[in-house]
Short mmCIF file of C-alpha atoms in Angstrom, two decimals:
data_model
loop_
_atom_site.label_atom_id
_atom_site.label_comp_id
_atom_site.label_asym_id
_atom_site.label_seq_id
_atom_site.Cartn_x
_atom_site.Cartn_y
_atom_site.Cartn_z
CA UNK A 1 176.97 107.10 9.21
CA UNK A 2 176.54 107.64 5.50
CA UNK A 3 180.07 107.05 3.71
CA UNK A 4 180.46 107.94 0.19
CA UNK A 5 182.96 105.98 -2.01
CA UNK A 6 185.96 105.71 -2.83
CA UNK A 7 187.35 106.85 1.10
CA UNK A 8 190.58 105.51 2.18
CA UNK A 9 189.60 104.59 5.33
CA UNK A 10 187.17 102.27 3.81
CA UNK A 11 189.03 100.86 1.60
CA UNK A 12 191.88 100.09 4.30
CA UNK A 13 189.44 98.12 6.34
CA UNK A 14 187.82 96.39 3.90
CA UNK A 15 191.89 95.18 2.23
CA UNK A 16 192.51 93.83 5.88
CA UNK A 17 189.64 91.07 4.96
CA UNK A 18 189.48 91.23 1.41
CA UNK A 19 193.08 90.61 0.10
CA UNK A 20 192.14 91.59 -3.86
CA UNK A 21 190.07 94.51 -3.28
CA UNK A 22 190.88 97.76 -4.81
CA UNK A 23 193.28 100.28 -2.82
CA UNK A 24 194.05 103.41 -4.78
CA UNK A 25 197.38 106.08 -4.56
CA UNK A 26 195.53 109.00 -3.91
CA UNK A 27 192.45 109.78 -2.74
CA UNK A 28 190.54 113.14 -3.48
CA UNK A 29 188.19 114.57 -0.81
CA UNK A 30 186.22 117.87 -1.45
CA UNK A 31 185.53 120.00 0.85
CA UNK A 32 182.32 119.19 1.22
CA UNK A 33 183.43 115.32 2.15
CA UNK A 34 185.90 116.61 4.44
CA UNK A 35 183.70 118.80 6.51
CA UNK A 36 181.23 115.97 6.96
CA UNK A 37 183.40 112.84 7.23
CA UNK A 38 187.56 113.75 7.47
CA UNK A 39 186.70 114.90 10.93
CA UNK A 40 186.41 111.11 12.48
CA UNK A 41 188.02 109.12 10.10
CA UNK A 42 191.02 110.82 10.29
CA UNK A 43 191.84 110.22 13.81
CA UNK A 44 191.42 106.88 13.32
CA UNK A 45 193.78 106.36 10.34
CA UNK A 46 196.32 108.90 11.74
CA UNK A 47 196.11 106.04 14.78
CA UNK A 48 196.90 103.27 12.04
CA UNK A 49 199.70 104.60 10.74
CA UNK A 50 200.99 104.51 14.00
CA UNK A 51 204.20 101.98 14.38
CA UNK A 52 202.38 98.71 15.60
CA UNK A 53 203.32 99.15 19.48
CA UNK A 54 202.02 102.55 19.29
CA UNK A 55 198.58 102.06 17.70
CA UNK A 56 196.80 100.82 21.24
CA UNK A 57 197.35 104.25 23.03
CA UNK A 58 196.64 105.77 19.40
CA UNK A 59 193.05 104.40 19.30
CA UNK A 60 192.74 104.61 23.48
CA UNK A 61 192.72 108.78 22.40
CA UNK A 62 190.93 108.34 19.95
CA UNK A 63 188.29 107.00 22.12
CA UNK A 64 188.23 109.06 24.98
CA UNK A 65 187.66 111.68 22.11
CA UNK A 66 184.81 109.51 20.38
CA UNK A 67 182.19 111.24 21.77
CA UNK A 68 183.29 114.48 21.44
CA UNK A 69 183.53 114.00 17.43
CA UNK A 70 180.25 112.10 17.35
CA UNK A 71 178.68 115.62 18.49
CA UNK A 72 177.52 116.59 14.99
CA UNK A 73 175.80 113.09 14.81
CA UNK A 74 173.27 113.64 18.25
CA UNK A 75 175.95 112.59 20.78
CA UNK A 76 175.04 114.81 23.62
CA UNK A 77 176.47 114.82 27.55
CA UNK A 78 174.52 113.70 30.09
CA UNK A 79 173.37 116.98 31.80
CA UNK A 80 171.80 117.22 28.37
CA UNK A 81 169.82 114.24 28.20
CA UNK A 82 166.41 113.98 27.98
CA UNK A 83 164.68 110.52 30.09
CA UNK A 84 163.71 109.10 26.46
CA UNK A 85 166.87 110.10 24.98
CA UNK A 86 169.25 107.10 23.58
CA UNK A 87 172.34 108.23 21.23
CA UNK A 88 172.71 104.40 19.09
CA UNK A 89 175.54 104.83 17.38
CA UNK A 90 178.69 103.16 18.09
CA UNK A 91 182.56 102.86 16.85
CA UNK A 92 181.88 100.02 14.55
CA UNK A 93 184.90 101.50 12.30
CA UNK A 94 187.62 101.23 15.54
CA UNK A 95 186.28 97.65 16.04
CA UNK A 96 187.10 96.95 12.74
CA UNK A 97 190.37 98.62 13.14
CA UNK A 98 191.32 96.36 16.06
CA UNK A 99 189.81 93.20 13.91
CA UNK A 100 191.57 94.06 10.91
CA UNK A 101 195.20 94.85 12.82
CA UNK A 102 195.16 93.02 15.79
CA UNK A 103 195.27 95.61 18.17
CA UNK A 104 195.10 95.91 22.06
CA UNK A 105 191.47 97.02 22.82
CA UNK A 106 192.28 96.26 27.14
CA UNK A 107 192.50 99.89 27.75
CA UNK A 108 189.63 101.23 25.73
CA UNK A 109 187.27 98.29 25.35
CA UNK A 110 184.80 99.66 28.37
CA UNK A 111 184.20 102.61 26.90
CA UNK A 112 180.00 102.18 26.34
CA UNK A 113 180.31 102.96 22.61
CA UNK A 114 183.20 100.12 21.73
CA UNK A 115 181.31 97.23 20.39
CA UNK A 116 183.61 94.72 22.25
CA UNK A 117 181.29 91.98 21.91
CA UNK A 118 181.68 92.11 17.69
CA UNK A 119 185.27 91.86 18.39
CA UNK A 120 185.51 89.18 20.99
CA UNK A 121 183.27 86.78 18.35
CA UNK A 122 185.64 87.54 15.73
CA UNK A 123 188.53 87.14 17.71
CA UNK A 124 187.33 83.57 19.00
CA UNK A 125 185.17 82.19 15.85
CA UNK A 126 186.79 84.00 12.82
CA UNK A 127 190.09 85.39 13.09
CA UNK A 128 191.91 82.17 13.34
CA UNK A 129 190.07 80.49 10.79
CA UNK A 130 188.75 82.42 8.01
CA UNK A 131 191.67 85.05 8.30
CA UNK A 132 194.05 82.83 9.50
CA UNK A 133 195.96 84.28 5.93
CA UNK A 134 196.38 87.42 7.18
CA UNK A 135 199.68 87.84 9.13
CA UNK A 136 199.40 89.39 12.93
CA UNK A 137 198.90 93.03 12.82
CA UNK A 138 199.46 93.47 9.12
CA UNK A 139 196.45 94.67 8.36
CA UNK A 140 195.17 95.96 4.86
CA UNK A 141 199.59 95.60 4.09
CA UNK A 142 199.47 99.18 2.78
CA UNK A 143 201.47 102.03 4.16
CA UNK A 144 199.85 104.21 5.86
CA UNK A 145 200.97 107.79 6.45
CA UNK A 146 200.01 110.43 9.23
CA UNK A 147 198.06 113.16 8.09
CA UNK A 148 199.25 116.53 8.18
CA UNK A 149 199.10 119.14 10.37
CA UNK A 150 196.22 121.70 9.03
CA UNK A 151 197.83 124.52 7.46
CA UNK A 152 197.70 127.71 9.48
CA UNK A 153 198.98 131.17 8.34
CA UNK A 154 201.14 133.75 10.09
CA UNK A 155 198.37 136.44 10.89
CA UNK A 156 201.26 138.85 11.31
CA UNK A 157 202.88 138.37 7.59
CA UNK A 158 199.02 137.65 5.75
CA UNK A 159 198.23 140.01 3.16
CA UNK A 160 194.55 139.63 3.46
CA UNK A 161 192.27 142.40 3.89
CA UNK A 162 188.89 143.73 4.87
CA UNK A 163 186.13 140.63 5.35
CA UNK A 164 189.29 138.20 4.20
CA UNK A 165 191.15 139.18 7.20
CA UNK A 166 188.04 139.33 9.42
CA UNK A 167 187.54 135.83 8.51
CA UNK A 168 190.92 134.92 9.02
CA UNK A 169 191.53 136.07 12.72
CA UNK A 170 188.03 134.47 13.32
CA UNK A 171 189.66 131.34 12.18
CA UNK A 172 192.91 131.74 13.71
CA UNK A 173 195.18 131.45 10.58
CA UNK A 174 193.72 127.91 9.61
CA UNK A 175 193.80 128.44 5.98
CA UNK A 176 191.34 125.65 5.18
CA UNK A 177 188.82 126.97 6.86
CA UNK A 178 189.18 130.72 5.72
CA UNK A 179 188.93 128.88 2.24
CA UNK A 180 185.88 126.99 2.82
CA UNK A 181 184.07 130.57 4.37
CA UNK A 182 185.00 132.26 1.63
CA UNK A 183 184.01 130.10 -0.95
CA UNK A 184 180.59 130.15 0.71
CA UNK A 185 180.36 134.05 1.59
CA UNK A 186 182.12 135.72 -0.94
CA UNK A 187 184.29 138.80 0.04
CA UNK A 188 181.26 141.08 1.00
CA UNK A 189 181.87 144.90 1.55
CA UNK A 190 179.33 145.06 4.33
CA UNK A 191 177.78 141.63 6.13
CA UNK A 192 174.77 141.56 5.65
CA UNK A 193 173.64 137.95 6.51
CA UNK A 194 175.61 137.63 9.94
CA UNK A 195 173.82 134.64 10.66
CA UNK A 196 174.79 132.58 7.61
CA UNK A 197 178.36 133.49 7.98
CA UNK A 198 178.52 132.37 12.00
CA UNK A 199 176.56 129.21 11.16
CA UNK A 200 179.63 128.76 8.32
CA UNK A 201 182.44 129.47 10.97
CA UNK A 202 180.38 127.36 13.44
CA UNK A 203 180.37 124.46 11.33
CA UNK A 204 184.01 124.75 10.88
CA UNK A 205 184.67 124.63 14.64
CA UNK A 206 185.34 128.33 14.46
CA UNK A 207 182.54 130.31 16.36
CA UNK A 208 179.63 130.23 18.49
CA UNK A 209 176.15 129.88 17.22
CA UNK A 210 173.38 128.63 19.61
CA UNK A 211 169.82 129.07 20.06
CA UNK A 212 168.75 131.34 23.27
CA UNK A 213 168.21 128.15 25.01
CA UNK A 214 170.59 125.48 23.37
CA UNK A 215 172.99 125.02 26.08
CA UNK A 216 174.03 122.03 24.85
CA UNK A 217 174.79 122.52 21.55
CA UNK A 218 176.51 125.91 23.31
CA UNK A 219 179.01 124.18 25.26
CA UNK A 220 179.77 121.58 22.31
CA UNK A 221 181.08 124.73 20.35
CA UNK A 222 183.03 126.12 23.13
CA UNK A 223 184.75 122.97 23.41
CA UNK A 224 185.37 123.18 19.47
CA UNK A 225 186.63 126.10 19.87
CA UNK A 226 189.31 125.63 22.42
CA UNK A 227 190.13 122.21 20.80
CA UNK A 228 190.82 124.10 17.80
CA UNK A 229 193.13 126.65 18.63
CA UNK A 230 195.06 124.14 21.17
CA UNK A 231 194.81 125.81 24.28
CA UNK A 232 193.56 123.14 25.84
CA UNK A 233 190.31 121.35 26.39
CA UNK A 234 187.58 123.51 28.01
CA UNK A 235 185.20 122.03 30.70
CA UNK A 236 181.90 123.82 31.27
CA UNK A 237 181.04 124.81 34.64
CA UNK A 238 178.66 122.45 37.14
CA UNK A 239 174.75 122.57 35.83
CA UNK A 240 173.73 125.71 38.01
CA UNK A 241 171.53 126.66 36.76
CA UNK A 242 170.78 123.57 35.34
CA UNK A 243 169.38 124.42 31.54
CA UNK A 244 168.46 127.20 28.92
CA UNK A 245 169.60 130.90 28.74
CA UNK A 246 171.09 130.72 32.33
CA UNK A 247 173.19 127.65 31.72
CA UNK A 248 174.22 129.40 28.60
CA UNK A 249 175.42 132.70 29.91
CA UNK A 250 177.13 130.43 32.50
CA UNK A 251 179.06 128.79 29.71
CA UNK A 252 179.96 132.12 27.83
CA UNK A 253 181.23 133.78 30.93
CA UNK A 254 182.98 130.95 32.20
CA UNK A 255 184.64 130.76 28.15
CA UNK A 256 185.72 134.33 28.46
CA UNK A 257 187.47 134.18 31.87
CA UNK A 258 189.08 130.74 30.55
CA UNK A 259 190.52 132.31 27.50
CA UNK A 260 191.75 135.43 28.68
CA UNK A 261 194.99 134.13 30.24
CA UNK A 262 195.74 131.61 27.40
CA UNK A 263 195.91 134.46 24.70
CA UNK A 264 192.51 135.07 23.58
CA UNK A 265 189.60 137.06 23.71
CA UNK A 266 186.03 136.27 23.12
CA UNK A 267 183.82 138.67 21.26
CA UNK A 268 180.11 138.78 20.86
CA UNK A 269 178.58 139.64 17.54
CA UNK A 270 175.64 141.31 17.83
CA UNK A 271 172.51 140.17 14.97
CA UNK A 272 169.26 141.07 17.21
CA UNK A 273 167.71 137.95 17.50
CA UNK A 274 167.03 135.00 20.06
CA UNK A 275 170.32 133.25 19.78
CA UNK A 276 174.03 133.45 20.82
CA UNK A 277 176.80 134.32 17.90
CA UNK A 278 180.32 134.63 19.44
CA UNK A 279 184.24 133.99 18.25
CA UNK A 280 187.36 134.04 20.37
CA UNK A 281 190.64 136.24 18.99
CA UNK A 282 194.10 136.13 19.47
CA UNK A 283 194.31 139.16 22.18
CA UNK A 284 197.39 140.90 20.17
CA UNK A 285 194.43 140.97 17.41
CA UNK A 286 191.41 142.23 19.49
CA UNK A 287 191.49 145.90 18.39
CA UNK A 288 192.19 145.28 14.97
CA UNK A 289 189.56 142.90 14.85
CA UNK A 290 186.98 144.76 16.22
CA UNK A 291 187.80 147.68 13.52
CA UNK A 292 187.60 145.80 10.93
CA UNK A 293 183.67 144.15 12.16
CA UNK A 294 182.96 148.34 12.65
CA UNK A 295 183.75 148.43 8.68
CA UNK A 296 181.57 145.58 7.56
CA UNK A 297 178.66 146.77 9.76
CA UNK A 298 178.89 144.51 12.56
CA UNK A 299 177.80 145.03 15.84
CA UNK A 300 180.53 144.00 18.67
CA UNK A 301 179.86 143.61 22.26
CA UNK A 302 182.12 142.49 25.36
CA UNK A 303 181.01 139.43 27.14
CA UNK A 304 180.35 142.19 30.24
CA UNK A 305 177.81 143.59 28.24
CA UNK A 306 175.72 140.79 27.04
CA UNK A 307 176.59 137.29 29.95
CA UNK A 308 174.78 138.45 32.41
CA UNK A 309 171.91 137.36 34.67
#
């Protein structure tokens, strides 16, 4: 993983073994940082600042989500993988968490991406002996504070308009990410580069944009987007059929039917090409938002029109 400096989470590890080295008050991240890096290191300092007793079940999450946030990096499931296909990458940063605080790895240390054996050889041949300075479970001795929660805006009270309000009930209210679309888009009249704008929302969690055959990458983003609007975690259905623009209609009708009783509805944006563009709506927003994709030139369709065999 490429890591740009100064980054707090960094910095935090690297105090826990380096008592004089540098630890700054605040820490700026731009946008483009935070879309690239915030989203797993994070987790894993929101875990930190945890009260010691706390910070074992803290990272235990955070692995059982590991994977999951190491999507963007070529983590893929297994229906997805190829016989030559090997995903080497592994949660060298919560190993040095554990290291660096002295946590509790028994309930997450057989997951196949923990380096345990790192930490076991620095348990038995360094901890007690080079860092024997270092207090238990002090760590970098900084405090450490949760994040907090990403701002999201009452879609009933916003004062946006036209493509700003499209965006916004794409994104659900999270005001970060209507931000970060506009900034890239612009507040167009008309759309007229669909695709650009879904890969934007995509990359934000906030939409579906797949190649005809890309079920994988497919049911990554419909787990992104459940995750995202906290409805719960989304499982795709068994692999039948087992690959390509079957699987994938599979996926999208199995998405719609999901969201439909938890508030949501899932609408498929039309841009006449070989690949799947899709965003799911608050339902008490469905007809509003489907008047406002008429008025920028977009082409809606129901997922009875377009997921099926």
């Amino acid at each position: 993983m490429h890591v740009e400096i100064p980054c707090r989470l960094i910095d935090v590890l690297l105090k826990s073994f380096i008592p004089k080295y540098p630890y700054l008050v605040d820490y700026e991240v731009s946008s483009e940082l935070r879309n690239y890096r915030e989203w797993w290191m994070t987790p894993l300092l929101d875990a930190l600042a945890q009260l010691p007793e706390q910070r074992p079940a803290a990272l235990a999450a955070h692995m059982g989500n590991w994977c999951r946030l190491m999507r963007p990096l070529g983590w893929k499931p297994k229906h997805a993988r190829g016989k030559s296909y090997f995903f080497c990458d592994f949660a060298f940063e919560v190993a040095l968490a554990v290291c660096a605080y002295d946590i509790d790895d028994s309930s997450f240390r057989d997951h196949p991406h923990y380096p345990r054996d790192l930490v076991d050889h620095y348990r038995e041949h360094i901890r007690h002996i080079r860092d024997a300075w270092r207090a238990e479970g002090v760590g970098a001795s900084v405090e450490l504070f949760p994040s907090a929660p990403p701002k999201r805006i009452d879609l009933a009270q916003s004062k946006r308009k036209n493509f700003a309000r499209w965006v916004e009930l794409a994104c659900d209210g999270y005001d970060d990410a209507v931000e970060d679309v506009l900034k890239t888009m612009g507040k167009p009249r008309k759309v007229e580069n669909l695709f650009g704008l879904l890969e934007a929302l995509a990359g934000l969690g906030h939409a579906i944009q797949a190649d005809i055959k890309d079920d994988d990458s497919l049911g990554c983003q419909a787990s992104d987007l459940s995750d995202a609007r906290g409805i719960g975690p989304f499982e795709a259905p068994a692999s039948d059929p087992p690959e390509g623009p079957g699987r994938c209609m599979a996926i999208l009708r199995a998405l719609a039917a999901w969201v439909a009783p938890r508030g949501y509805r899932m609408i498929d944006l039309d841009d006449e090409d070989d690949a799947w563009h899709a965003v799911l709506v608050r339902a008490e927003y469905h007809e509003e938002f489907l008047a406002l994709s008429r008025s920028l030139g977009l082409r809606t369709r129901t997922p009875e029109q377009v997921y099926e065999d």
